[in-house]
Every structure is written in C-alpha cells, then in structure tokens.
CSV table of C-alpha atoms in Angstrom, one decimal:
chain,number,residue,atom,x,y,z
A,1,MET,CA,4.1,-52.7,6.8
A,2,GLN,CA,3.0,-52.0,10.2
A,3,LEU,CA,1.0,-49.6,11.7
A,4,SER,CA,4.2,-48.1,13.3
A,5,ASP,CA,5.9,-47.7,10.0
A,6,THR,CA,2.7,-46.0,8.6
A,7,LEU,CA,2.4,-43.4,11.3
A,8,ALA,CA,6.0,-42.9,11.2
A,9,LEU,CA,5.9,-42.3,7.0
A,10,VAL,CA,3.1,-40.3,7.8
A,11,GLY,CA,4.2,-37.9,10.4
A,12,GLY,CA,7.5,-37.5,8.2
A,13,LEU,CA,5.6,-36.8,5.2
A,14,SER,CA,4.0,-34.1,7.9
A,15,VAL,CA,7.2,-32.6,9.0
A,16,LEU,CA,8.9,-32.6,5.5
A,17,TRP,CA,5.6,-30.3,4.2
A,18,ASN,CA,5.5,-28.2,6.7
A,19,LEU,CA,9.3,-27.2,6.7
A,20,LEU,CA,8.8,-26.8,2.6
A,21,ARG,CA,6.1,-24.1,3.6
A,22,LEU,CA,8.5,-22.4,6.1
A,23,LEU,CA,11.4,-22.5,3.6
A,24,TRP,CA,8.7,-20.9,1.4
A,25,ARG,CA,7.5,-18.1,3.4
A,26,CYS,CA,10.7,-17.3,5.0
A,27,TRP,CA,12.3,-17.0,0.4
A,28,ARG,CA,9.3,-15.1,-0.1
A,29,GLY,CA,9.9,-12.3,2.7
A,30,PHE,CA,13.4,-12.2,2.0
A,31,ARG,CA,13.3,-11.6,-1.7
A,32,GLN,CA,10.2,-9.0,-0.7
A,33,TYR,CA,11.7,-7.3,2.2
A,34,ILE,CA,15.6,-8.1,1.7
A,35,LEU,CA,16.6,-8.6,-2.0
A,36,SER,CA,13.8,-5.6,-2.7
A,37,GLN,CA,16.2,-3.2,-1.0
A,38,PHE,CA,19.3,-4.0,-3.7
A,39,TRP,CA,17.1,-4.5,-7.0
A,40,GLN,CA,14.2,-2.3,-6.7
A,41,VAL,CA,11.6,-1.7,-10.3
A,42,ASP,CA,12.1,1.5,-11.8
A,43,LEU,CA,8.6,3.2,-11.0
A,44,ARG,CA,9.1,5.0,-14.0
A,45,GLY,CA,8.6,2.4,-16.6
A,46,TYR,CA,4.7,2.4,-15.3
A,47,GLY,CA,4.6,6.3,-16.7
A,48,GLN,CA,5.6,9.5,-15.9
A,49,TRP,CA,3.3,11.1,-13.4
A,50,ALA,CA,2.3,9.6,-10.0
A,51,VAL,CA,-1.2,10.8,-8.3
A,52,VAL,CA,-0.9,10.8,-3.9
A,53,THR,CA,-3.9,11.4,-2.4
A,54,GLY,CA,-3.5,12.9,1.2
A,55,ALA,CA,-0.2,14.0,-0.1
A,56,THR,CA,0.4,16.9,2.6
A,57,SER,CA,1.1,15.1,5.7
A,58,GLY,CA,1.8,11.2,6.9
A,59,ILE,CA,2.5,8.3,4.8
A,60,GLY,CA,0.9,9.9,1.7
A,61,LYS,CA,3.1,13.2,2.1
A,62,ALA,CA,6.1,10.1,2.2
A,63,TYR,CA,4.6,7.9,-0.7
A,64,ALA,CA,5.1,11.7,-2.9
A,65,MET,CA,8.9,12.6,-1.3
A,66,GLU,CA,9.9,9.3,-2.1
A,67,LEU,CA,8.4,8.9,-6.4
A,68,ALA,CA,10.0,12.1,-6.5
A,69,ARG,CA,13.1,11.2,-5.7
A,70,ARG,CA,12.9,8.4,-7.9
A,71,GLY,CA,12.4,10.9,-11.0
A,72,LEU,CA,8.5,9.9,-11.2
A,73,ASP,CA,6.3,13.9,-11.8
A,74,ILE,CA,4.1,14.3,-8.5
A,75,VAL,CA,0.1,15.0,-8.7
A,76,LEU,CA,-0.4,16.1,-5.2
A,77,VAL,CA,-4.3,15.8,-4.0
A,78,SER,CA,-5.7,17.2,-1.0
A,79,ARG,CA,-8.5,19.1,0.7
A,80,SER,CA,-6.3,22.2,2.3
A,81,GLU,CA,-5.0,24.5,-0.7
A,82,ASP,CA,-2.5,25.9,2.1
A,83,LYS,CA,-0.6,22.5,2.7
A,84,LEU,CA,-1.1,21.8,-0.8
A,85,GLN,CA,1.0,24.9,-1.8
A,86,THR,CA,3.7,24.3,1.0
A,87,ALA,CA,4.2,20.7,0.0
A,88,GLU,CA,5.1,21.9,-3.8
A,89,ILE,CA,8.7,22.0,-3.1
A,90,TYR,CA,10.2,18.0,-4.7
A,91,GLY,CA,12.3,18.8,-7.0
A,92,ARG,CA,9.9,17.8,-9.7
A,93,LYS,CA,7.2,18.5,-11.6
A,94,THR,CA,4.3,19.3,-9.4
A,95,CYS,CA,0.6,19.5,-10.1
A,96,THR,CA,-1.9,20.0,-7.3
A,97,ILE,CA,-5.6,19.2,-7.2
A,98,ARG,CA,-7.8,20.7,-4.0
A,99,VAL,CA,-11.2,18.6,-3.3
A,100,ASP,CA,-12.3,16.9,-0.7
A,101,PHE,CA,-12.9,13.1,-1.2
A,102,THR,CA,-16.2,13.6,1.3
A,103,ASP,CA,-18.1,16.0,-1.4
A,104,GLY,CA,-19.1,12.9,-3.6
A,105,HIS,CA,-19.1,12.6,-7.4
A,106,ILE,CA,-18.9,16.0,-7.8
A,107,ILE,CA,-14.8,16.1,-8.0
A,108,TYR,CA,-14.5,13.6,-11.0
A,109,PRO,CA,-14.5,16.4,-13.6
A,110,LYS,CA,-12.3,18.6,-11.5
A,111,ILE,CA,-9.6,15.2,-11.5
A,112,ALA,CA,-10.7,14.4,-14.9
A,113,ASN,CA,-9.9,17.7,-16.1
A,114,VAL,CA,-6.7,17.9,-14.6
A,115,LEU,CA,-5.6,14.1,-15.4
A,116,LYS,CA,-6.6,13.8,-19.2
A,117,ASP,CA,-3.3,15.2,-20.3
A,118,LEU,CA,-1.0,13.5,-18.0
A,119,GLU,CA,0.9,9.8,-18.6
A,120,VAL,CA,-0.3,8.7,-15.3
A,121,GLY,CA,0.9,5.3,-14.4
A,122,ILE,CA,0.7,5.3,-10.4
A,123,LEU,CA,-2.1,6.9,-8.1
A,124,GLY,CA,-1.5,5.7,-4.1
A,125,MET,CA,-4.3,6.4,-2.0
A,126,SER,CA,-2.8,7.1,1.2
A,127,VAL,CA,-4.4,6.2,4.6
A,128,SER,CA,-6.2,9.1,6.2
A,129,ASP,CA,-6.9,10.7,9.7
A,130,THR,CA,-10.7,10.2,9.4
A,131,LEU,CA,-12.6,7.3,8.9
A,132,LYS,CA,-15.4,8.5,6.8
A,133,VAL,CA,-13.4,9.3,4.3
A,134,LEU,CA,-12.4,5.1,3.6
A,135,TYR,CA,-15.7,5.1,1.8
A,136,TYR,CA,-14.5,6.9,-1.2
A,137,THR,CA,-11.7,4.8,-2.1
A,138,LYS,CA,-14.4,3.8,-4.6
A,139,LEU,CA,-14.7,6.8,-6.6
A,140,ILE,CA,-10.6,7.8,-6.6
A,141,LEU,CA,-10.1,4.2,-8.0
A,142,ASP,CA,-12.5,4.7,-10.7
A,143,ILE,CA,-10.6,6.7,-12.6
A,144,PRO,CA,-7.6,5.7,-13.1
A,145,CYS,CA,-9.0,2.1,-13.9
A,146,GLY,CA,-11.1,3.6,-16.3
A,147,HIS,CA,-9.0,6.7,-17.6
A,148,CYS,CA,-5.9,7.8,-16.2
A,149,LEU,CA,-4.7,4.3,-15.8
A,150,SER,CA,-6.0,2.6,-19.3
A,151,VAL,CA,-6.0,-0.5,-19.7
A,152,PHE,CA,-5.0,-0.2,-23.2
A,153,ARG,CA,-1.3,0.5,-22.8
A,154,GLY,CA,-0.9,-2.4,-20.8
A,155,HIS,CA,0.8,-1.2,-17.2
A,156,GLY,CA,-0.2,0.7,-14.5
A,157,LEU,CA,-0.2,0.3,-10.2
A,158,ILE,CA,-2.7,1.6,-7.7
A,159,ILE,CA,-1.5,1.3,-4.3
A,160,ASN,CA,-3.7,1.9,-1.7
A,161,ILE,CA,-2.7,2.0,2.1
A,162,SER,CA,-4.6,-0.3,4.7
A,163,SER,CA,-3.6,-1.4,8.2
A,164,GLU,CA,-2.4,-4.1,10.1
A,165,THR,CA,-6.1,-3.0,12.3
A,166,GLY,CA,-7.6,-4.9,8.7
A,167,VAL,CA,-5.9,-7.8,8.9
A,168,ARG,CA,-7.4,-9.3,11.9
A,169,PRO,CA,-10.3,-7.7,13.8
A,170,HIS,CA,-9.5,-5.3,16.8
A,171,PRO,CA,-11.6,-4.4,19.1
A,172,LEU,CA,-12.2,-0.8,21.1
A,173,VAL,CA,-11.2,0.4,17.3
A,174,SER,CA,-13.7,-1.7,15.5
A,175,LEU,CA,-15.1,0.9,12.8
A,176,TYR,CA,-11.4,1.6,11.5
A,177,SER,CA,-10.6,-2.2,11.9
A,178,ALA,CA,-13.5,-3.1,9.7
A,179,THR,CA,-13.1,0.6,7.3
A,180,LYS,CA,-9.7,-1.3,6.8
A,181,LEU,CA,-10.8,-4.7,5.5
A,182,PHE,CA,-12.7,-2.9,3.1
A,183,VAL,CA,-9.8,-1.5,1.6
A,184,THR,CA,-7.6,-4.6,2.3
A,185,TYR,CA,-10.7,-6.7,0.4
A,186,PHE,CA,-11.6,-4.3,-2.4
A,187,SER,CA,-7.3,-4.1,-2.9
A,188,GLN,CA,-7.3,-7.7,-3.8
A,189,CYS,CA,-9.9,-8.0,-5.9
A,190,LEU,CA,-9.0,-5.1,-7.9
A,191,HIS,CA,-5.5,-6.9,-8.4
A,192,ALA,CA,-7.4,-10.1,-9.8
A,193,GLU,CA,-9.5,-8.4,-12.3
A,194,TYR,CA,-7.0,-5.7,-13.6
A,195,LYS,CA,-3.9,-7.8,-13.7
A,196,SER,CA,-4.3,-9.9,-16.4
A,197,LYS,CA,-4.6,-6.0,-18.3
A,198,GLY,CA,-0.8,-4.9,-16.7
A,199,ILE,CA,-2.3,-3.0,-13.8
A,200,ILE,CA,-1.4,-3.9,-10.6
A,201,VAL,CA,-3.0,-3.5,-7.1
A,202,GLN,CA,-0.8,-3.5,-4.3
A,203,CYS,CA,-2.0,-3.1,-0.5
A,204,VAL,CA,-0.3,-2.4,1.8
A,205,THR,CA,-1.2,-3.0,5.6
A,206,PRO,CA,1.5,-1.5,8.0
A,207,LEU,CA,1.2,-1.2,11.8
A,208,LEU,CA,2.5,1.9,13.6
A,209,VAL,CA,4.3,4.5,11.2
A,210,SER,CA,5.8,7.9,13.4
A,211,THR,CA,2.4,10.2,11.8
A,212,SER,CA,0.3,12.8,13.2
A,213,MET,CA,-2.6,10.3,13.4
A,214,THR,CA,-0.4,8.2,15.9
A,215,ARG,CA,1.1,11.5,17.4
A,216,HIS,CA,3.9,11.0,16.4
A,217,THR,CA,5.4,7.9,18.5
A,218,PRO,CA,9.3,8.5,18.3
A,219,VAL,CA,10.8,5.7,16.3
A,220,ASN,CA,12.1,2.7,17.2
A,221,CYS,CA,12.6,-1.1,15.8
A,222,PHE,CA,8.6,-1.7,16.1
A,223,THR,CA,7.4,2.2,14.5
A,224,LYS,CA,8.8,3.2,11.4
A,225,SER,CA,9.1,6.9,10.6
A,226,ALA,CA,7.2,8.0,7.5
A,227,GLN,CA,10.0,8.7,5.0
A,228,GLY,CA,11.9,5.1,5.8
A,229,PHE,CA,8.3,3.3,5.5
A,230,ALA,CA,7.7,4.5,2.1
A,231,ASN,CA,10.9,4.2,1.2
A,232,GLU,CA,11.0,0.3,1.9
A,233,ALA,CA,7.7,0.2,0.9
A,234,LEU,CA,7.9,1.5,-2.4
A,235,ASN,CA,10.4,-1.1,-2.8
A,236,THR,CA,8.0,-4.2,-2.7
A,237,VAL,CA,6.5,-2.8,-5.8
A,238,GLY,CA,6.5,-5.8,-8.1
A,239,TYR,CA,7.7,-8.5,-5.4
A,240,SER,CA,4.3,-8.1,-3.7
A,241,ALA,CA,0.7,-7.3,-4.2
A,242,TYR,CA,0.1,-7.7,-0.1
A,243,THR,CA,2.5,-6.4,2.2
A,244,SER,CA,3.5,-5.1,5.5
A,245,GLY,CA,5.3,-2.5,3.6
A,246,CYS,CA,9.0,-3.3,5.8
A,247,LEU,CA,10.5,-6.2,7.3
A,248,SER,CA,9.8,-4.9,10.7
A,249,HIS,CA,6.1,-4.7,10.6
A,250,ALA,CA,6.2,-7.9,8.9
A,251,LEU,CA,8.1,-9.7,11.5
A,252,GLN,CA,5.7,-8.3,14.0
A,253,VAL,CA,2.3,-9.3,12.8
A,254,ASN,CA,4.2,-13.2,11.5
A,255,LEU,CA,6.1,-14.0,15.3
A,256,ILE,CA,4.9,-11.7,17.6
A,257,ILE,CA,0.9,-10.1,17.0
A,258,SER,CA,-0.3,-13.6,15.9
A,259,ARG,CA,0.8,-15.7,18.5
A,260,TYR,CA,-0.6,-12.9,21.0
A,261,LEU,CA,-4.1,-13.1,19.6
A,262,ARG,CA,-4.1,-17.5,20.2
A,263,THR,CA,-4.1,-17.5,23.4
C-alpha cells in the first residue's frame, strides 16, 4: 500500500468518525428536545410531592405551576411570606415554608419538620436573583439526599437550575459565572454518586429567560418565557441529566455562542 493510499484511508476513517459523532449528537438533541415533547415521563412516578425553592417568581414559580399542572402537589419554599400566600393558587395541595437560605443550618429543623410526613419525589432548586445564595445549594440538597428523597425508596429527582454562564467563562460577570459553574459541577457529581440508588440529579443551563432578573426581556426566538421554558425543560427529565432546557437555547449554545468565543 502506497503512502497516498494510507493517507486516503486515514482521512476516510477520520471523516467517518466525525460524521458518526455528528449524527450521534443530532440524534441525542432530537431525542431530548423533540421526542420528549411527545413522550413525557410521568413525574408522579417519583413521588406525589415536589419541593420548589424560589417558588414565588421567575423560573421557580414557572416550575411550580408546571409541576402542579402535571398532577403533583407542591411545597413552596421562599423567603417572602406575602408572595408565598399569593402563590398558593395552583389547584393542587400546597404547603408553604418561609425560610431564608442565607440563615445557614438553623433552617434545617423547620424544613425537615414540614417534609417528614410527605412523599417527596422531586426537588427543584431554582435560580436566585442574587449571587450569594448559590453557596447554600448544599444546604437544601443535604435534606433530600438524606431524608425526603430517601435512597431506600430507590427513586427521586433533583433539578438544579444553573446557567449558560456556567458552561464557559463570562468576563464582566465573573462571580456569577463561577458560582453557576459550581452548581453545574456539583449537580453532575451528585448525579454520578446517586444514580445507582435511583436518584436523578438534573442540571439545567438556560440562556435568556424573560423574568425580573433579566428585566423581563421581550420573548422572541432567542428568549423564552418562564412558563414556556419550564414546560420544555421538564419534558427533558428522563432523557438527559444535563440540558439547556429547550431547543432554542441548545442551538444557541452549540451553533452560535461557541463559534463566537473561538474567534
């Protein structure tokens, strides 16, 4: 075999390998964002109650409403008592817990006392409007992993809302980017540790969603409404433990943003 034939063979195999990788990524995206819209996981299989933190506004509120629409009873966790009272309108059984996660470990007994008699299957850790609360993700996750999402039942779901800013470095919002990276890595580590015990830890990394945090940016092909995003993101449960949440954001990350940052 001549050198030119060898190079042609290597080149052909390289093209085939990259083509197969592209097809696999396309299939995974199609399955995660298209097929999931038609074949959704019954979230009630994880448990009848869902705990949602930051449940009185933005993505957290949208998740709570969507979970209620899908037949789950909701535990609303927030630091605002007034907003908790007005949010108790989902048409399902609701329970409210007023806590401020920046208070540290003293919130444990209050949360545990409310959740101890509930069949909690899902925990949604919503994005916060502030940076400092991200440190306290560990506080709430200690509770489901050790108590309400019991490993002895062999099933449970934790959803952490990270951000695209945690996917790659974002200058000028360096602290926010770094803390979101923590949420992403922490979620992936927890998923690896607990998936064998039946507990799924899903990390969601959205781009722009129209909420008070983004000053209610107008909804368009790049920016999702909070309710629309929650609907699509919950459809990906059971399909992926790491997701952009919706097709629009996945395309932006893979086709637009990544190319821009490489230039």
